[in-house]
């Protein structure tokens, strides 16, 4: 990193008056349409978040009792219920985990129907897409044993090693230019595909928890998780909407009977988040360190998701945060080098201060 910082500072001094001529800041040969939120075939913000949500809703997170038993039964069990689109394995301090995305929702629901609760009566009989694999070999596995499909398995062990600080140092020393070094810093610091999937998975799990009372509730990530500038260790900011705009505009002669909403929007938000906090604390597995900060300027519920290894801040009707995230997403989509520059400046600040 010292090599990178030295080269970067030297470039700034030598080219202080000629940034535009630097290959890092050279203009595109083709003009960019700034009035569109789609650039060079890239997804718009809504398309990006919708795609990630669709992946998450077809996914299940499984905590493994033993990594050694992975090949012996779990993969066979998963493929019995339908084709698997993507599969990730990773290790945290809490144990080994597997994130599985199926090709369709029916396959996932088939897997969920095959699961059961622990016989321990102290367990709360809640059903979420967070499962535990004991590794026991029962008669069901013997009857249904079959050749499993060629799974798109992605192990994060090697990838995490490549993303170490030592690995970044070695890569920076081999880079031929500052542009290459900036690009390396971006690739090293950015959210991986697995981390992005886990964050949207957390959103959909909370949505499903609230769907009994609020069938059209939306829990959407905002901030660095979706704006294109997210780091691998950044927090997850979540925004809760009890009703989406599509159903809000729906017209019918039949109306649902409901309670009247409080006139004081802040009091309504505080009361709603207090209830959500209690539901998360009581019923949703793998959540810990739950704290409600309801008297803050923006009331939030903070918690840690053990399976996703991410600190979360849940707010309500924070539309400003979502709009700012979309704006930054547009900026990052204009030119890939915008991300390189932002991650580089942030890394230099981290090293020197």
Coordinates of N, CA, C and O in Angstrom, one line a residue, residues 116-195:
X116 N -38.2 -29.9 9.0 CA -39.0 -30.1 10.2 C -38.4 -29.3 11.4 O -37.2 -28.8 11.3
X117 N -39.1 -29.2 12.5 CA -38.6 -28.5 13.7 C -37.8 -29.5 14.6 O -38.0 -30.7 14.5
X118 N -36.9 -28.9 15.4 CA -36.3 -29.7 16.4 C -37.4 -30.2 17.4 O -38.4 -29.5 17.6
X119 N -37.2 -31.4 18.0 CA -38.1 -31.9 18.9 C -38.1 -31.2 20.3 O -39.0 -31.4 21.1
X120 N -37.1 -30.4 20.5 CA -37.0 -29.7 21.8 C -38.1 -28.7 21.9 O -38.4 -27.9 21.1
X121 N -38.9 -28.9 23.0 CA -40.1 -28.0 23.2 C -39.8 -26.6 23.5 O -40.6 -25.7 23.4
X122 N -38.5 -26.3 23.9 CA -38.1 -24.9 24.1 C -37.9 -24.1 22.9 O -37.8 -22.9 22.9
X123 N -37.9 -24.8 21.7 CA -37.8 -24.1 20.4 C -39.1 -23.4 20.1 O -40.2 -24.0 20.2
X124 N -39.0 -22.2 19.5 CA -40.2 -21.5 19.0 C -40.5 -22.0 17.6 O -39.6 -21.9 16.7
X125 N -41.7 -22.5 17.3 CA -41.9 -23.2 16.0 C -42.1 -22.2 14.8 O -43.1 -22.2 14.1
X126 N -41.1 -21.3 14.6 CA -41.2 -20.4 13.5 C -40.5 -21.0 12.2 O -39.6 -21.8 12.4
X127 N -41.0 -20.7 11.1 CA -40.4 -21.2 9.8 C -39.9 -20.1 9.0 O -40.7 -19.2 8.5
X128 N -38.6 -20.1 8.7 CA -37.9 -19.1 7.9 C -37.0 -19.9 6.9 O -36.8 -21.1 7.0
X129 N -36.5 -19.1 6.0 CA -35.6 -19.8 5.0 C -34.1 -19.8 5.5 O -33.2 -19.8 4.8
X130 N -34.0 -20.0 6.8 CA -32.7 -20.2 7.5 C -32.9 -21.6 8.2 O -33.6 -21.8 9.1
X131 N -32.1 -22.6 7.7 CA -32.2 -24.0 8.1 C -30.9 -24.4 8.8 O -29.9 -23.8 8.6
X132 N -31.0 -25.6 9.4 CA -29.9 -26.2 10.1 C -29.7 -27.6 9.6 O -30.7 -28.4 9.7
X133 N -28.6 -28.0 9.1 CA -28.3 -29.3 8.6 C -27.6 -30.2 9.6 O -26.5 -29.9 9.9
X134 N -28.3 -31.2 10.1 CA -27.6 -32.0 11.2 C -26.7 -33.0 10.7 O -25.8 -33.5 11.4
X135 N -26.9 -33.5 9.4 CA -26.0 -34.4 8.8 C -26.3 -35.9 9.1 O -25.6 -36.8 8.7
X136 N -27.4 -36.1 9.8 CA -27.8 -37.5 10.1 C -28.3 -38.1 8.8 O -29.0 -37.5 8.0
X137 N -28.1 -39.4 8.7 CA -28.5 -40.2 7.5 C -29.8 -41.0 7.8 O -29.7 -42.0 8.5
X138 N -30.9 -40.5 7.4 CA -32.2 -41.2 7.6 C -32.6 -42.1 6.5 O -32.0 -42.1 5.4
X139 N -33.7 -42.7 6.7 CA -34.2 -43.6 5.7 C -34.7 -42.9 4.4 O -34.6 -43.4 3.3
X140 N -35.1 -41.6 4.6 CA -35.5 -40.8 3.4 C -34.4 -40.6 2.5 O -34.6 -40.7 1.2
X141 N -33.2 -40.4 3.0 CA -32.0 -40.2 2.1 C -31.7 -41.4 1.3 O -31.3 -41.4 0.2
X142 N -31.8 -42.6 2.0 CA -31.4 -43.9 1.4 C -32.4 -44.2 0.3 O -32.0 -44.7 -0.8
X143 N -33.7 -43.9 0.5 CA -34.7 -44.2 -0.6 C -34.5 -43.3 -1.8 O -34.7 -43.7 -2.9
X144 N -34.1 -42.0 -1.6 CA -34.1 -41.1 -2.6 C -32.7 -40.8 -3.2 O -32.5 -39.8 -3.9
X145 N -31.7 -41.6 -2.8 CA -30.4 -41.4 -3.2 C -30.3 -41.5 -4.7 O -30.7 -42.4 -5.3
X146 N -29.6 -40.5 -5.3 CA -29.5 -40.4 -6.7 C -28.3 -39.6 -7.1 O -27.7 -38.9 -6.3
X147 N -27.9 -39.6 -8.4 CA -26.8 -38.8 -8.8 C -27.2 -37.3 -8.9 O -28.2 -37.0 -9.5
X148 N -26.5 -36.5 -8.2 CA -26.9 -35.1 -8.2 C -26.3 -34.4 -9.4 O -25.3 -34.8 -10.1
X149 N -26.9 -33.2 -9.7 CA -26.5 -32.4 -10.9 C -25.1 -31.8 -10.7 O -24.6 -31.8 -9.6
X150 N -24.5 -31.4 -11.8 CA -23.2 -30.7 -11.7 C -23.5 -29.3 -11.2 O -23.9 -28.4 -11.9
X151 N -23.2 -29.2 -9.9 CA -23.6 -27.9 -9.2 C -22.6 -26.8 -9.4 O -21.4 -27.0 -9.4
X152 N -23.1 -25.6 -9.6 CA -22.2 -24.4 -9.7 C -21.7 -24.0 -8.3 O -22.1 -22.9 -7.8
X153 N -20.8 -24.8 -7.7 CA -20.4 -24.5 -6.4 C -19.3 -23.4 -6.3 O -18.3 -23.5 -7.1
X154 N -19.5 -22.5 -5.5 CA -18.5 -21.4 -5.3 C -18.1 -21.4 -3.8 O -18.9 -21.2 -2.9
X155 N -16.8 -21.8 -3.6 CA -16.2 -21.8 -2.3 C -15.5 -20.4 -2.0 O -14.7 -20.0 -2.8
X156 N -15.8 -19.8 -0.9 CA -15.3 -18.5 -0.6 C -13.9 -18.5 0.1 O -13.3 -17.5 0.3
X157 N -13.5 -19.7 0.4 CA -12.2 -19.8 1.1 C -11.0 -19.2 0.3 O -10.3 -18.4 0.8
X158 N -10.9 -19.7 -1.0 CA -9.8 -19.1 -1.8 C -10.0 -17.7 -2.1 O -9.0 -16.9 -2.2
X159 N -11.3 -17.3 -2.3 CA -11.5 -15.9 -2.7 C -11.2 -14.9 -1.5 O -10.6 -13.8 -1.7
X160 N -11.5 -15.3 -0.3 CA -11.2 -14.5 0.9 C -9.7 -14.4 1.0 O -9.2 -13.3 1.5
X161 N -8.9 -15.4 0.7 CA -7.5 -15.4 0.8 C -6.9 -14.4 -0.2 O -6.0 -13.6 0.1
X162 N -7.5 -14.4 -1.4 CA -7.0 -13.5 -2.5 C -7.4 -12.0 -2.1 O -6.7 -11.1 -2.6
X163 N -8.4 -11.8 -1.3 CA -8.8 -10.4 -0.9 C -8.2 -10.0 0.4 O -8.6 -9.0 1.0
X164 N -7.1 -10.6 0.8 CA -6.4 -10.2 2.0 C -5.5 -9.0 1.7 O -5.2 -8.7 0.6
X165 N -5.1 -8.3 2.8 CA -4.3 -7.1 2.6 C -2.9 -7.5 2.0 O -2.4 -6.7 1.2
X166 N -2.4 -8.6 2.4 CA -1.1 -9.1 1.8 C -1.3 -9.3 0.3 O -0.4 -9.0 -0.5
X167 N -2.4 -9.9 0.0 CA -2.7 -10.2 -1.5 C -2.8 -8.9 -2.2 O -2.3 -8.8 -3.4
X168 N -3.4 -7.9 -1.6 CA -3.5 -6.6 -2.3 C -2.1 -5.9 -2.5 O -1.8 -5.4 -3.5
X169 N -1.3 -6.0 -1.5 CA 0.1 -5.5 -1.6 C 0.9 -6.1 -2.7 O 1.5 -5.4 -3.5
X170 N 0.8 -7.4 -2.8 CA 1.5 -8.1 -3.9 C 1.0 -7.7 -5.3 O 1.7 -7.4 -6.2
X171 N -0.3 -7.5 -5.4 CA -0.9 -7.2 -6.7 C -0.6 -5.7 -7.0 O -0.3 -5.4 -8.2
X172 N -0.5 -4.8 -6.1 CA -0.2 -3.4 -6.3 C 1.2 -3.3 -6.8 O 1.5 -2.5 -7.7
X173 N 2.1 -4.1 -6.3 CA 3.5 -4.0 -6.7 C 3.7 -4.5 -8.2 O 4.6 -4.1 -8.8
X174 N 2.8 -5.4 -8.6 CA 3.0 -5.9 -10.0 C 2.2 -5.0 -11.0 O 2.4 -5.2 -12.2
X175 N 1.4 -4.1 -10.6 CA 0.6 -3.3 -11.5 C 1.5 -2.4 -12.3 O 2.5 -1.9 -11.8
X176 N 1.1 -2.2 -13.5 CA 2.0 -1.4 -14.5 C 1.7 0.1 -14.4 O 2.4 0.9 -14.9
X177 N 0.5 0.5 -14.0 CA 0.1 1.9 -14.0 C -0.7 2.2 -12.7 O -1.2 1.3 -12.0
X178 N -0.9 3.5 -12.5 CA -1.8 4.0 -11.4 C -3.2 3.5 -11.7 O -4.0 3.2 -10.8
X179 N -3.6 3.6 -13.0 CA -5.0 3.2 -13.3 C -5.2 1.7 -12.9 O -6.3 1.4 -12.3
X180 N -4.2 0.9 -13.2 CA -4.3 -0.5 -12.8 C -4.4 -0.7 -11.3 O -5.1 -1.5 -10.7
X181 N -3.6 0.1 -10.6 CA -3.6 0.1 -9.1 C -5.0 0.5 -8.5 O -5.5 -0.1 -7.6
X182 N -5.5 1.5 -9.1 CA -6.8 2.0 -8.6 C -7.9 0.9 -8.9 O -8.8 0.7 -8.0
X183 N -7.8 0.3 -10.0 CA -8.8 -0.8 -10.3 C -8.6 -2.0 -9.4 O -9.6 -2.6 -8.9
X184 N -7.4 -2.3 -9.0 CA -7.1 -3.4 -8.1 C -7.7 -3.0 -6.7 O -8.3 -3.9 -6.0
X185 N -7.5 -1.8 -6.2 CA -8.1 -1.4 -4.9 C -9.6 -1.6 -5.0 O -10.2 -2.1 -4.0
X186 N -10.2 -1.1 -6.0 CA -11.7 -1.3 -6.2 C -12.1 -2.7 -6.1 O -13.0 -3.1 -5.3
X187 N -11.5 -3.6 -6.8 CA -11.9 -5.0 -6.8 C -11.6 -5.7 -5.5 O -12.3 -6.6 -5.1
X188 N -10.6 -5.2 -4.8 CA -10.3 -5.8 -3.5 C -11.3 -5.4 -2.4 O -11.6 -6.2 -1.6
X189 N -11.7 -4.1 -2.5 CA -12.5 -3.6 -1.4 C -14.0 -3.7 -1.6 O -14.8 -3.7 -0.6
X190 N -14.5 -3.9 -2.8 CA -15.9 -3.9 -3.1 C -16.6 -5.1 -2.6 O -16.0 -6.1 -2.2
X191 N -17.9 -5.1 -2.5 CA -18.8 -6.2 -2.1 C -18.7 -7.3 -3.1 O -18.7 -7.1 -4.3
X192 N -18.5 -8.5 -2.6 CA -18.5 -9.7 -3.5 C -19.9 -10.1 -3.8 O -20.9 -9.6 -3.2
X193 N -20.1 -11.0 -4.8 CA -21.4 -11.4 -5.2 C -22.1 -12.1 -4.0 O -23.3 -11.9 -3.8
X194 N -21.4 -12.9 -3.2 CA -22.0 -13.6 -2.1 C -22.5 -12.5 -1.0 O -23.6 -12.6 -0.5
X195 N -21.6 -11.5 -0.7 CA -22.0 -10.6 0.3 C -23.3 -9.8 -0.2 O -24.2 -9.5 0.6

